[in-house]
PDB file of C-alpha atoms (C1' of nucleotides) in Angstrom:
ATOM      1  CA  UNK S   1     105.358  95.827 104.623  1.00 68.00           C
ATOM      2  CA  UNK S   2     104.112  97.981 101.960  1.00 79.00           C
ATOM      3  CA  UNK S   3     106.790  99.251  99.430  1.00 82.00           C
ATOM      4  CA  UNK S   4     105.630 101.338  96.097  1.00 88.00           C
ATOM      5  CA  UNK S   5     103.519  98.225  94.692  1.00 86.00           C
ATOM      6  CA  UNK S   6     101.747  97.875  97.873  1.00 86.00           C
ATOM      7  CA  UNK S   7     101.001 101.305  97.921  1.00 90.00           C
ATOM      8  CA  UNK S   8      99.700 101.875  94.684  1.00 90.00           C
ATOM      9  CA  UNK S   9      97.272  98.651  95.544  1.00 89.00           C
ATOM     10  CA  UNK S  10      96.441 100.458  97.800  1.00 91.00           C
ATOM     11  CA  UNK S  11      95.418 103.570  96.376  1.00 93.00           C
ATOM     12  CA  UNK S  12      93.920 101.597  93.257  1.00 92.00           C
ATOM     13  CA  UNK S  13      91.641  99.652  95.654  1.00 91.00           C
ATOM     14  CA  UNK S  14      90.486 102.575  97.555  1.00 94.00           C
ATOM     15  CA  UNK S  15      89.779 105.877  94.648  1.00 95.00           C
ATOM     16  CA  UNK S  16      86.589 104.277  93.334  1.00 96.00           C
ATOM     17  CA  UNK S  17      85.277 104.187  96.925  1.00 96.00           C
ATOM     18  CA  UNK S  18      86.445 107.540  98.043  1.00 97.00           C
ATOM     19  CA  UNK S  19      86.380 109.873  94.872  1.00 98.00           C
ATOM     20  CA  UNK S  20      83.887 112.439  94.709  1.00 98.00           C
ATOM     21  CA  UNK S  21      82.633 111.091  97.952  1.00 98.00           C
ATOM     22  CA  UNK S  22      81.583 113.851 100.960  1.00 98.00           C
ATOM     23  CA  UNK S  23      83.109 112.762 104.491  1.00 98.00           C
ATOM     24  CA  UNK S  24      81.003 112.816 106.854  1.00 97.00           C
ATOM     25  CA  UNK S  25      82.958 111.950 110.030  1.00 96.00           C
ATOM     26  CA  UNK S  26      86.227 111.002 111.118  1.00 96.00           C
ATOM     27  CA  UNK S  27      86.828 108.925 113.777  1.00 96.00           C
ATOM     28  CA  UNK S  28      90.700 109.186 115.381  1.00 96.00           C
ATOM     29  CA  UNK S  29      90.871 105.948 117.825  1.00 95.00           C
ATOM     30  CA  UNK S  30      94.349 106.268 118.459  1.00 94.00           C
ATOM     31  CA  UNK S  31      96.456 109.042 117.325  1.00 94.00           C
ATOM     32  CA  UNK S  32     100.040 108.489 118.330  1.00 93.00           C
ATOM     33  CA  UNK S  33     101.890 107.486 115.236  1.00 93.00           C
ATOM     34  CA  UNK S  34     104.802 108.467 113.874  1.00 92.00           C
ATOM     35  CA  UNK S  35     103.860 111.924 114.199  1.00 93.00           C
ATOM     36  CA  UNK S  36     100.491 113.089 116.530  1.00 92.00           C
ATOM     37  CA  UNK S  37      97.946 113.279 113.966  1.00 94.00           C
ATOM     38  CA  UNK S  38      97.150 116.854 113.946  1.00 94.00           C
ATOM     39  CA  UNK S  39      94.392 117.929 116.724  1.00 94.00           C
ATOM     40  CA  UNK S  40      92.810 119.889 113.885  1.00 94.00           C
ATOM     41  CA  UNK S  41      92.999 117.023 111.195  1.00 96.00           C
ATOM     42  CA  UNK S  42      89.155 116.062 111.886  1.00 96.00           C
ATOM     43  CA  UNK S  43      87.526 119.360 111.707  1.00 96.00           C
ATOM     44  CA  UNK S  44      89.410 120.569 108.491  1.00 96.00           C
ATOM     45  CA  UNK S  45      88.110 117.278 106.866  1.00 97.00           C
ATOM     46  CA  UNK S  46      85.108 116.783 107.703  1.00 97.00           C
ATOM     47  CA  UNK S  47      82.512 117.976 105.477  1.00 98.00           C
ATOM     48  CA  UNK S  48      85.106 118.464 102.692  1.00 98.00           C
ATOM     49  CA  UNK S  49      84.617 115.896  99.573  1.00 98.00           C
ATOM     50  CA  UNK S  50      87.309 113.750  98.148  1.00 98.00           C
ATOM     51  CA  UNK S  51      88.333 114.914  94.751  1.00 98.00           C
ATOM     52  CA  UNK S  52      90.975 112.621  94.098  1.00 97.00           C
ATOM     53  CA  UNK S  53      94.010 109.854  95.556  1.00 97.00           C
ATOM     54  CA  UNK S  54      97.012 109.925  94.578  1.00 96.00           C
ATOM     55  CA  UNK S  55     100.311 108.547  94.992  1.00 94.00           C
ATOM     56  CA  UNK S  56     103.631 110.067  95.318  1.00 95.00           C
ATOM     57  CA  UNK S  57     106.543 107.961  96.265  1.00 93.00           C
ATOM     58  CA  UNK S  58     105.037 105.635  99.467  1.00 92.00           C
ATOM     59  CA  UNK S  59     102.816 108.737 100.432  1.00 95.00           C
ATOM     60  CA  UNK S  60      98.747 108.697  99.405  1.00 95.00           C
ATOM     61  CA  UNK S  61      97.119 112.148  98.844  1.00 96.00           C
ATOM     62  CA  UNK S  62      93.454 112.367  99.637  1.00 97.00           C
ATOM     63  CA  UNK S  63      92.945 115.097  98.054  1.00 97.00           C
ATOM     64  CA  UNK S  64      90.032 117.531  99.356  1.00 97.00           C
ATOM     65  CA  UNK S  65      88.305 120.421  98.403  1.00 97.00           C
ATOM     66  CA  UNK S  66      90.858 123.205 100.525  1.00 96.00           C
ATOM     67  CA  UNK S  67      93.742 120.907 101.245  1.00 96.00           C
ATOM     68  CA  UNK S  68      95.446 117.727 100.970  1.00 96.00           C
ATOM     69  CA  UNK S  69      95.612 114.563 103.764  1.00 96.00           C
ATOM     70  CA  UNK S  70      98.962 113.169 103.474  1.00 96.00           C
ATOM     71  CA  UNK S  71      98.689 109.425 104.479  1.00 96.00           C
ATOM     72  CA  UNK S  72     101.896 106.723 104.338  1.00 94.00           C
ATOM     73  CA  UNK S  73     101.326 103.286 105.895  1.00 93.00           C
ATOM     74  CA  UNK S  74     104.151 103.552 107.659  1.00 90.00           C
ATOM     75  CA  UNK S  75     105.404  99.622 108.132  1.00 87.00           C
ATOM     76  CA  UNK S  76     102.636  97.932 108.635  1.00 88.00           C
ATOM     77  CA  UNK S  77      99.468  99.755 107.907  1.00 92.00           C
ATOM     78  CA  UNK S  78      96.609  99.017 105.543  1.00 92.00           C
ATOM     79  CA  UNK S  79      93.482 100.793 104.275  1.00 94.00           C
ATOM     80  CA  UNK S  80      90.578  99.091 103.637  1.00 92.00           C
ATOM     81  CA  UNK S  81      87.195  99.747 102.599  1.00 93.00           C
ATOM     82  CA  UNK S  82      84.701  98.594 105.284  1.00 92.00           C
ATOM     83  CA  UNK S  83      81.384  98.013 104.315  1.00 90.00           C
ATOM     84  CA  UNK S  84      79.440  96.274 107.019  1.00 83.00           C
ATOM     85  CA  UNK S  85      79.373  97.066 110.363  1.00 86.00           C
ATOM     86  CA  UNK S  86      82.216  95.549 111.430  1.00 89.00           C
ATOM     87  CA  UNK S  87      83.815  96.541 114.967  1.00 92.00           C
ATOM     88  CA  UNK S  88      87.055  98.236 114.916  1.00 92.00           C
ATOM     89  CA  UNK S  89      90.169  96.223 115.775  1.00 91.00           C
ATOM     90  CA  UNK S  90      92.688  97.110 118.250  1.00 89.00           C
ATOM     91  CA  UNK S  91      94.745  98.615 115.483  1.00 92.00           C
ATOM     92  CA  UNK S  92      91.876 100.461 113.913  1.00 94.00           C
ATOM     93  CA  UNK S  93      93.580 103.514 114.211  1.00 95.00           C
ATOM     94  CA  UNK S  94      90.920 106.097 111.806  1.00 96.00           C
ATOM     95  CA  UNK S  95      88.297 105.781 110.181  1.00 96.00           C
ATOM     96  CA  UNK S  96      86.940 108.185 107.346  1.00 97.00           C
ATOM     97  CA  UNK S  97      82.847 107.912 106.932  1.00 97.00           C
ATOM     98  CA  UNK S  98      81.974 108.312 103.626  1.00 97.00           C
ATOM     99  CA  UNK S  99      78.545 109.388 102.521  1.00 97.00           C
ATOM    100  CA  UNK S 100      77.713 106.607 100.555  1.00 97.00           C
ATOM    101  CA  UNK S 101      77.915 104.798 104.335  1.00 96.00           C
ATOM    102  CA  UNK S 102      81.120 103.119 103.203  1.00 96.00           C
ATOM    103  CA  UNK S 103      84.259 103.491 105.482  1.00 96.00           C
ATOM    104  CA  UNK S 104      87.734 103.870 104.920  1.00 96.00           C
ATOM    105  CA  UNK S 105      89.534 102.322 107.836  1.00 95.00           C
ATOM    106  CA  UNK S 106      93.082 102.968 108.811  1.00 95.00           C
ATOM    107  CA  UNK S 107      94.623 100.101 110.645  1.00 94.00           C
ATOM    108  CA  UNK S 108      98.367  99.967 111.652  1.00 93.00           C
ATOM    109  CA  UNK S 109      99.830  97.370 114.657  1.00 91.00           C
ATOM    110  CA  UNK S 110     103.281  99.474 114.515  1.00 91.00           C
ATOM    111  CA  UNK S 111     102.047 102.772 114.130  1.00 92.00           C
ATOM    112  CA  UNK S 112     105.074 103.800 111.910  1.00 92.00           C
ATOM    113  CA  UNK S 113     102.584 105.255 109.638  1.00 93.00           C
ATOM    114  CA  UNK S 114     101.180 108.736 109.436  1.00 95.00           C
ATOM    115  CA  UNK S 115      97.960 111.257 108.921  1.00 96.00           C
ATOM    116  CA  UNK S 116      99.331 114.768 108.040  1.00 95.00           C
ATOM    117  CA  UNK S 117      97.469 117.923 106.941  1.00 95.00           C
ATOM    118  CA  UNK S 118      99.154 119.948 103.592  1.00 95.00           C
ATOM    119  CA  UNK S 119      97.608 122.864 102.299  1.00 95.00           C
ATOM    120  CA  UNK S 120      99.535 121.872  99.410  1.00 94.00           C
ATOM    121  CA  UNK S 121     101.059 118.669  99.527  1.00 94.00           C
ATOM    122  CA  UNK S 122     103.771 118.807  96.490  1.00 93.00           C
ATOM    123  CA  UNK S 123     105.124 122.071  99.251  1.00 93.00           C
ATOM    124  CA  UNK S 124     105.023 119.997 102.127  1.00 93.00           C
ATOM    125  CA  UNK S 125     108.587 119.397 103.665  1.00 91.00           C
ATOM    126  CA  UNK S 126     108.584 115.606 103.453  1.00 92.00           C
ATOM    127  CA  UNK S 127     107.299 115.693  99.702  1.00 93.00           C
ATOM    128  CA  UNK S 128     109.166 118.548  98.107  1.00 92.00           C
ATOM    129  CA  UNK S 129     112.554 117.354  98.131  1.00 90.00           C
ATOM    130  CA  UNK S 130     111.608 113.916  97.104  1.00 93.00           C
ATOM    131  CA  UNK S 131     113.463 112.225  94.198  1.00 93.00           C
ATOM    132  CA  UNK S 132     111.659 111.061  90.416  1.00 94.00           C
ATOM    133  CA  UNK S 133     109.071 108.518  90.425  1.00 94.00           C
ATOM    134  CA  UNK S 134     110.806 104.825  89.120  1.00 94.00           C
ATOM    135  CA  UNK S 135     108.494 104.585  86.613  1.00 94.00           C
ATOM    136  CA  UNK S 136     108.581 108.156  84.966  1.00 94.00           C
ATOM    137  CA  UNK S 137     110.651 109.194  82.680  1.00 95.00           C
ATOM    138  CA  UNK S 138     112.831 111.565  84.520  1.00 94.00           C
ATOM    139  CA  UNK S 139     114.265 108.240  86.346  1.00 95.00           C
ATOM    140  CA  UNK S 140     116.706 107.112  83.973  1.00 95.00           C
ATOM    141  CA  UNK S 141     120.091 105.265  83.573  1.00 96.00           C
ATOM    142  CA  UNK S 142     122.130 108.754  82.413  1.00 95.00           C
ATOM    143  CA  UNK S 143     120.800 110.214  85.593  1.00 94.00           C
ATOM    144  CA  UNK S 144     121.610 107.417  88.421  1.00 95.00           C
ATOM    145  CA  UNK S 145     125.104 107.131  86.761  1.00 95.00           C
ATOM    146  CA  UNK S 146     125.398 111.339  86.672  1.00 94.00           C
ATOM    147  CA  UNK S 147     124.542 111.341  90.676  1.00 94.00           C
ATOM    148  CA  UNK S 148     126.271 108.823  91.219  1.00 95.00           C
ATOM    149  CA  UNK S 149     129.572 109.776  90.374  1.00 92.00           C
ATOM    150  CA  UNK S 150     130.858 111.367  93.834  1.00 87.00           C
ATOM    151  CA  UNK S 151     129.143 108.943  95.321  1.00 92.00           C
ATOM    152  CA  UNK S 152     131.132 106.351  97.650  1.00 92.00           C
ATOM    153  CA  UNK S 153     127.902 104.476  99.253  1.00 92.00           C
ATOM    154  CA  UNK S 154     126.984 101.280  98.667  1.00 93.00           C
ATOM    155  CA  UNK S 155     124.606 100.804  95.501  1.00 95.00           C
ATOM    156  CA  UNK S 156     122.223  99.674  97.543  1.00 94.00           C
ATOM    157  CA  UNK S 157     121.727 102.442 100.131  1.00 93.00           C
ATOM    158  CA  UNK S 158     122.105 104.593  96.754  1.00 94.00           C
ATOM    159  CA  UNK S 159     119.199 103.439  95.212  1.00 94.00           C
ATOM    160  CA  UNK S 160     117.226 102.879  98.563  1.00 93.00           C
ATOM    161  CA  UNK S 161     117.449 107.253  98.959  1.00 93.00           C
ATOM    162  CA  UNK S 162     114.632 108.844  98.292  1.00 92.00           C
ATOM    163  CA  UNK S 163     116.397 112.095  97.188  1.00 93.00           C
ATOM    164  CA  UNK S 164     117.510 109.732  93.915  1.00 94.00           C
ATOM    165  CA  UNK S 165     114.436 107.877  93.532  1.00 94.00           C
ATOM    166  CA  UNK S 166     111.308 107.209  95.589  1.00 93.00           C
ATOM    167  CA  UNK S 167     110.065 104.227  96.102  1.00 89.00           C
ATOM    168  CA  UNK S 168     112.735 101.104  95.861  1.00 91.00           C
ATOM    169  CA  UNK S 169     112.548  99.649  99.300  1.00 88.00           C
ATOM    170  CA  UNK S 170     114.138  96.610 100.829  1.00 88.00           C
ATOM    171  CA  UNK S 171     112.835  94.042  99.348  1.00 87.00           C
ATOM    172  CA  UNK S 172     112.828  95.510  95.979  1.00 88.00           C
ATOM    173  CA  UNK S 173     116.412  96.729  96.219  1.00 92.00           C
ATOM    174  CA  UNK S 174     117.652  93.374  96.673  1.00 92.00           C
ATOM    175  CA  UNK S 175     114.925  91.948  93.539  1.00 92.00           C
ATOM    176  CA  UNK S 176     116.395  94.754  90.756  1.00 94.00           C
ATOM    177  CA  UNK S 177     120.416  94.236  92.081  1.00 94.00           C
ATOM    178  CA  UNK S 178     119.932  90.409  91.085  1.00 95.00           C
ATOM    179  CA  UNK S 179     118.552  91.039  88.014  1.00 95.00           C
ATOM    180  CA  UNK S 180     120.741  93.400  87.177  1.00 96.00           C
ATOM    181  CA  UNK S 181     124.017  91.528  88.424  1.00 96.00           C
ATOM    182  CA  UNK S 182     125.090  94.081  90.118  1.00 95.00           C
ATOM    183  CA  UNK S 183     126.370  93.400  93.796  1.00 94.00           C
ATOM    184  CA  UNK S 184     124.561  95.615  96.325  1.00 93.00           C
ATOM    185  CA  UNK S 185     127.874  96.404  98.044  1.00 92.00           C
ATOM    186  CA  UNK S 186     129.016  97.989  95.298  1.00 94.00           C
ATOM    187  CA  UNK S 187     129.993 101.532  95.681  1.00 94.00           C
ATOM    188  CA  UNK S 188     127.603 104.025  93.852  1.00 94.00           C
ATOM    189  CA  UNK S 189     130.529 106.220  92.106  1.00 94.00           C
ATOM    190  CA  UNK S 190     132.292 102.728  90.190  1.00 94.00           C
ATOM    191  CA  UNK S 191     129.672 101.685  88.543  1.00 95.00           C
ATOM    192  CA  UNK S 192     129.115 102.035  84.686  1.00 96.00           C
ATOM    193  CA  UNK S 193     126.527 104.053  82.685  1.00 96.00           C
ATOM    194  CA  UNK S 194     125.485 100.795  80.608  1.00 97.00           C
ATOM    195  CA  UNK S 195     124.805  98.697  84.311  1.00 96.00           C
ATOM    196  CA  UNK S 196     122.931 101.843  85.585  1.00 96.00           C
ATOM    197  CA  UNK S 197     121.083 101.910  82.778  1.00 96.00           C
ATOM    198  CA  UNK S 198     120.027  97.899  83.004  1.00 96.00           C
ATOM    199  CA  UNK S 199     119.428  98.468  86.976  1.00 96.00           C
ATOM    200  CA  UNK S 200     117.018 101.154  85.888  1.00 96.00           C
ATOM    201  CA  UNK S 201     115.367  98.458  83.489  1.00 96.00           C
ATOM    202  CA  UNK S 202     115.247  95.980  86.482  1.00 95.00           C
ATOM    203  CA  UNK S 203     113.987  98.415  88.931  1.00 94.00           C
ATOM    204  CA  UNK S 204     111.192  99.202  86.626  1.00 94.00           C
ATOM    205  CA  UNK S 205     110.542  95.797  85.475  1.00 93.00           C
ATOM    206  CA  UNK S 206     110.361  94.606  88.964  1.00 91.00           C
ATOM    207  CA  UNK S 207     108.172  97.369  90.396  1.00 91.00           C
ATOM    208  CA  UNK S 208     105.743  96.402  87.402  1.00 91.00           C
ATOM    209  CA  UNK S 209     105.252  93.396  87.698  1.00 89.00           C
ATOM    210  CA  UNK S 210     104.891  93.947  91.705  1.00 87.00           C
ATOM    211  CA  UNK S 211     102.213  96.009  90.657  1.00 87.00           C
ATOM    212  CA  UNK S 212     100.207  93.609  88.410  1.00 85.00           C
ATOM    213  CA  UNK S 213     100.378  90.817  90.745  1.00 81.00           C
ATOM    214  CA  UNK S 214      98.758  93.249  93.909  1.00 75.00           C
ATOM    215  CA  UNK S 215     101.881  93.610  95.873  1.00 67.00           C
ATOM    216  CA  UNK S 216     103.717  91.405  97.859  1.00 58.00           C
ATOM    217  CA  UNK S 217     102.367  90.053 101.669  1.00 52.00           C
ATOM    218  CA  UNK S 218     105.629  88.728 103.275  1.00 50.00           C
ATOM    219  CA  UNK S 219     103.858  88.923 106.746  1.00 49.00           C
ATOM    220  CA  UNK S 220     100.940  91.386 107.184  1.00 49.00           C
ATOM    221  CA  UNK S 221     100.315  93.704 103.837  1.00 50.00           C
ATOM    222  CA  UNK S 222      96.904  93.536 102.888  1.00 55.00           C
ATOM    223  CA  UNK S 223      95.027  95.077 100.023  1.00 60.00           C
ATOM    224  CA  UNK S 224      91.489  97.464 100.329  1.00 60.00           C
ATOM    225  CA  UNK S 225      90.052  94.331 100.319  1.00 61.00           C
ATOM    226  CA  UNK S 226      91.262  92.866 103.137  1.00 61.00           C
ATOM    227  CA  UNK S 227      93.393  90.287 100.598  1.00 60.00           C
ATOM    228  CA  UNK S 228      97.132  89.656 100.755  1.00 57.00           C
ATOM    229  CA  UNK S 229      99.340  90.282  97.359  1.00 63.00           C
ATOM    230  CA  UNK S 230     100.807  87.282  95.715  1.00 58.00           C
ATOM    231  CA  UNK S 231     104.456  88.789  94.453  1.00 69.00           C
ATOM    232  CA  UNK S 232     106.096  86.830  97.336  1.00 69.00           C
ATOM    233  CA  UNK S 233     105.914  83.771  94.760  1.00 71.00           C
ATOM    234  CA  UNK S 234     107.814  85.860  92.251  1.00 77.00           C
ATOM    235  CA  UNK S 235     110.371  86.607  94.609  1.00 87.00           C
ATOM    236  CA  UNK S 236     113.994  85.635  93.259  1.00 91.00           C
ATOM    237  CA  UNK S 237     116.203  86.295  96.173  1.00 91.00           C
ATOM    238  CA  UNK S 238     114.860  88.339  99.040  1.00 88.00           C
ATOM    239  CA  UNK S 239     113.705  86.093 102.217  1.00 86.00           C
ATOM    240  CA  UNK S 240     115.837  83.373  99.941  1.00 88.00           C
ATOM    241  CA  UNK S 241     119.160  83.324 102.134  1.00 88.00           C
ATOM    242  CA  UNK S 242     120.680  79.512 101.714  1.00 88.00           C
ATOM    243  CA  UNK S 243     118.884  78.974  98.895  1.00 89.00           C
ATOM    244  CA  UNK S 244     120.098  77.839  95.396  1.00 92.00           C
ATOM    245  CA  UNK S 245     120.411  81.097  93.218  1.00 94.00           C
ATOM    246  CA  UNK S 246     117.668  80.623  90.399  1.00 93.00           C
ATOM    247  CA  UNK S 247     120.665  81.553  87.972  1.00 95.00           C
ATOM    248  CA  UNK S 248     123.540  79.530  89.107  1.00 96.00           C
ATOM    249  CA  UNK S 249     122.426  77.288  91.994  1.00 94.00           C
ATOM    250  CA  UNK S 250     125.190  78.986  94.113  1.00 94.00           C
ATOM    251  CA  UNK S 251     123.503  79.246  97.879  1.00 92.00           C
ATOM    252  CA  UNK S 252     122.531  82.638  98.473  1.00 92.00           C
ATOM    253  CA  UNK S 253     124.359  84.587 100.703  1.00 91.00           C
ATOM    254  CA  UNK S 254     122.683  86.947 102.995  1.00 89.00           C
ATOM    255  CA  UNK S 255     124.494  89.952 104.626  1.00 89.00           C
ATOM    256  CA  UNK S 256     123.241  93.088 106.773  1.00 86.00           C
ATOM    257  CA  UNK S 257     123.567  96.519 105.119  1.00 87.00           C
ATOM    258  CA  UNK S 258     122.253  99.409 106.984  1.00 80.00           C
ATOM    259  CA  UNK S 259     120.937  97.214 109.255  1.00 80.00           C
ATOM    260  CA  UNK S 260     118.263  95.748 106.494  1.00 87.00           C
ATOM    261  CA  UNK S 261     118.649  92.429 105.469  1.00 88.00           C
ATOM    262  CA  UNK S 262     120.205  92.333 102.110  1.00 91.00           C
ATOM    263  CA  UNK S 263     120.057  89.017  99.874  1.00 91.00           C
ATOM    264  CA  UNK S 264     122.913  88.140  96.755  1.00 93.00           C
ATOM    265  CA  UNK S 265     124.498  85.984  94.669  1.00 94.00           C
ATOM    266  CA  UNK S 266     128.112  85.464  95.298  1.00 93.00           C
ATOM    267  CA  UNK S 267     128.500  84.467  92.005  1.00 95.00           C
ATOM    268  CA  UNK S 268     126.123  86.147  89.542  1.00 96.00           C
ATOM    269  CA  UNK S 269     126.264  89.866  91.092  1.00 95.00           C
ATOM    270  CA  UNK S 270     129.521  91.484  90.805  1.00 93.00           C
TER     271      UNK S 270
ATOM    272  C1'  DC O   1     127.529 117.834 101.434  1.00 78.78           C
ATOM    273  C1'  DT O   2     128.055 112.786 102.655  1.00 78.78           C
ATOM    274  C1'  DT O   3     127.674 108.917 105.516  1.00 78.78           C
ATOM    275  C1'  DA O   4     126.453 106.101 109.411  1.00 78.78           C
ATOM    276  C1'  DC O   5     123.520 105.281 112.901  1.00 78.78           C
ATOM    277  C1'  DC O   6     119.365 105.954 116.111  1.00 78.78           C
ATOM    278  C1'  DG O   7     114.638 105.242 117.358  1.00 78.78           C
ATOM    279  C1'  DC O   8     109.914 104.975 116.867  1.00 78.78           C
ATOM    280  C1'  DC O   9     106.489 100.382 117.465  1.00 78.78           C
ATOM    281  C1'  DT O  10     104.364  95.529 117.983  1.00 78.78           C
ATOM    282  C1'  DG O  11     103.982  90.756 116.338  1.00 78.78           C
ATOM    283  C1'  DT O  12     106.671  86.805 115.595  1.00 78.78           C
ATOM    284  C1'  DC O  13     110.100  83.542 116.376  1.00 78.78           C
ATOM    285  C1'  DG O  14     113.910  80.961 118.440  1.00 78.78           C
ATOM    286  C1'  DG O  15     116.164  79.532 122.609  1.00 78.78           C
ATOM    287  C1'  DC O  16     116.001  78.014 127.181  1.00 78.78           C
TER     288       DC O  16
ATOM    289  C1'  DT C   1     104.211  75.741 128.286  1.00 78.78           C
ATOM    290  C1'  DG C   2     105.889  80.256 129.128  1.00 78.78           C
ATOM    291  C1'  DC C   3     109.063  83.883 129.333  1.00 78.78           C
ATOM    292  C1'  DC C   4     112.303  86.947 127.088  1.00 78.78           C
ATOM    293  C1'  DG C   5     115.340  88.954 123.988  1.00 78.78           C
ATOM    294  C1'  DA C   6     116.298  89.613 119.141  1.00 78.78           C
ATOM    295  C1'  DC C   7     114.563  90.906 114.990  1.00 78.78           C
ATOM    296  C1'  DA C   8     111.945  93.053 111.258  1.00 78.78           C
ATOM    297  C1'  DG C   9     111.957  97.623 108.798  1.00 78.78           C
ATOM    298  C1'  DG C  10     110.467 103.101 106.398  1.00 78.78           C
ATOM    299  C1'  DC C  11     112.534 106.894 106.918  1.00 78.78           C
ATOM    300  C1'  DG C  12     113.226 111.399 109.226  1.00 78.78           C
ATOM    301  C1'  DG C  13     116.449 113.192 112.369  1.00 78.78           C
ATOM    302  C1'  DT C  14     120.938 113.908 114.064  1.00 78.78           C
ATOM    303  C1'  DA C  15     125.845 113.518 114.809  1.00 78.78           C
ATOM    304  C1'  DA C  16     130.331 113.271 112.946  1.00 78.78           C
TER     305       DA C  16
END
DNA sequence: CTTACCGCCTGTCGGC
DNA sequence: TGCCGACAGGCGGTAA
């Protein structure tokens, strides 16, 4: 399930092969995800040339000459670069023909991902309201405790919003609250400008190292290259229920929150 | 505004 | 062995 790590993978594994490149043809399989791709998505790319992908939040901009294709990977989607001839799967969704013959294939088994058009994507609805990136500067302690303060949600689902910050998911939600002590039923609004500003530290710490290590494969996520990540080693408490805390060798406790699965010590996070 | 909950999907897993 | 329901979960949308 691709979080921010997976995505950035992503995005690093795929710019060499796509930047600068002309595409030549698209090929929409199946259409039907989270939104209909656009019926005019193929015609206003093809031809155009990639100029640049980016990420913002979970979202990847391939960036063209007169417009912007907003991709996300949804659940369980994956981009890789194909460079045989190899016949698409049944999830093969898209396919972007490159002109160096390379292709960049979208595949996606749950289809919770999407393929959106922007004229310009920092405008676009789903991008413009969207909170700081974890690892700029903007995303700090002062400001998570200063939004916070009205705030009677759990800290959790409070750092999980993507109108505070984009990117923490489930898995990583549960990582930073650990390291941080910090119980993830916690409401938002009681908890201290010097603990917001070490959950920033362990947000940032764990999105890194996420990062470095290629993402995390708990099931399907795989990179450009058709590789899994290996951050589900590193893992200190999520998928971990029963087991001894690495801090305290209390058993983990595992409790739903928002209906996501959400991982804790009973005795280190308060 | 805030908060809680729904639903889109398919592969996997546990129980019978 | 096979069937079937529960579950996983990002995240926009909606209802209260």
């Amino acid at each position: 399930m691709p979080e921010l790590p997976e995505v950035e993978t992503t995005r690093r594994g795929i710019a060499p092969f796509c930047e600068g490149q002309a595409i030549h043809r698209i090929k929409i399989r199946n259409g039907r995800l989270r939104w209909p791709v656009p019926g005019d998505l193929a015609a206003r790319m093809e031809g155009e040339t990639i100029r640049s992908v980016e990420r913002r939040a979970k979202y990847l901009f391939l960036n063209l000459d007169h417009g912007t294709a907003i991709v996300h990977l949804g659940m369980s989607g994956s981009l890789r670069i194909i460079t045989g001839d190899t016949p698409a799967g049944k999830h093969d969704h898209i396919d972007l023909v490159l002109e160096s013959g390379v292709t960049l294939r979208f595949n996606d088994p749950r289809r919770f991902g999407c393929w959106l058009w922007a004229d310009s994507a920092s405008a676009h609805p789903l991008i413009a309201s969207l909170g700081p990136e974890p690892l700029s500067p903007e995303f700090n302690g002062r400001m998570l405790f200063q939004r916070s303060r009205s705030r009677n949600t759990p800290v959790k689902s409070f750092i999980m919003d993507s109108h505070v910050v984009v990117g923490v998911g489930n898995i990583y939600a549960n990582e930073a609250l650990f390291k941080a002590g910090i119980h993830p039923g916690r409401k938002a609004g009681r908890i201290s400008l010097d603990r917001y500003r070490c959950l920033v530290e362990a947000i940032r710490e764990t999105l890194s190292a996420a990062i470095l290590m290629g993402g995390t494969t708990l099931r399907d996520f795989v990179n450009s290259d058709g590789k899994p990540g290996y951050f589900a080693q590193s893992l200190l408490v999520y998928g971990r229920a029963g087991e001894p805390c690495p801090e305290c060798g209390t058993a983990l406790k595992e409790i739903r929150m928002g209906g996501r699965s959400t991982v804790y010590c009973t005795r280190c996070q308060r």
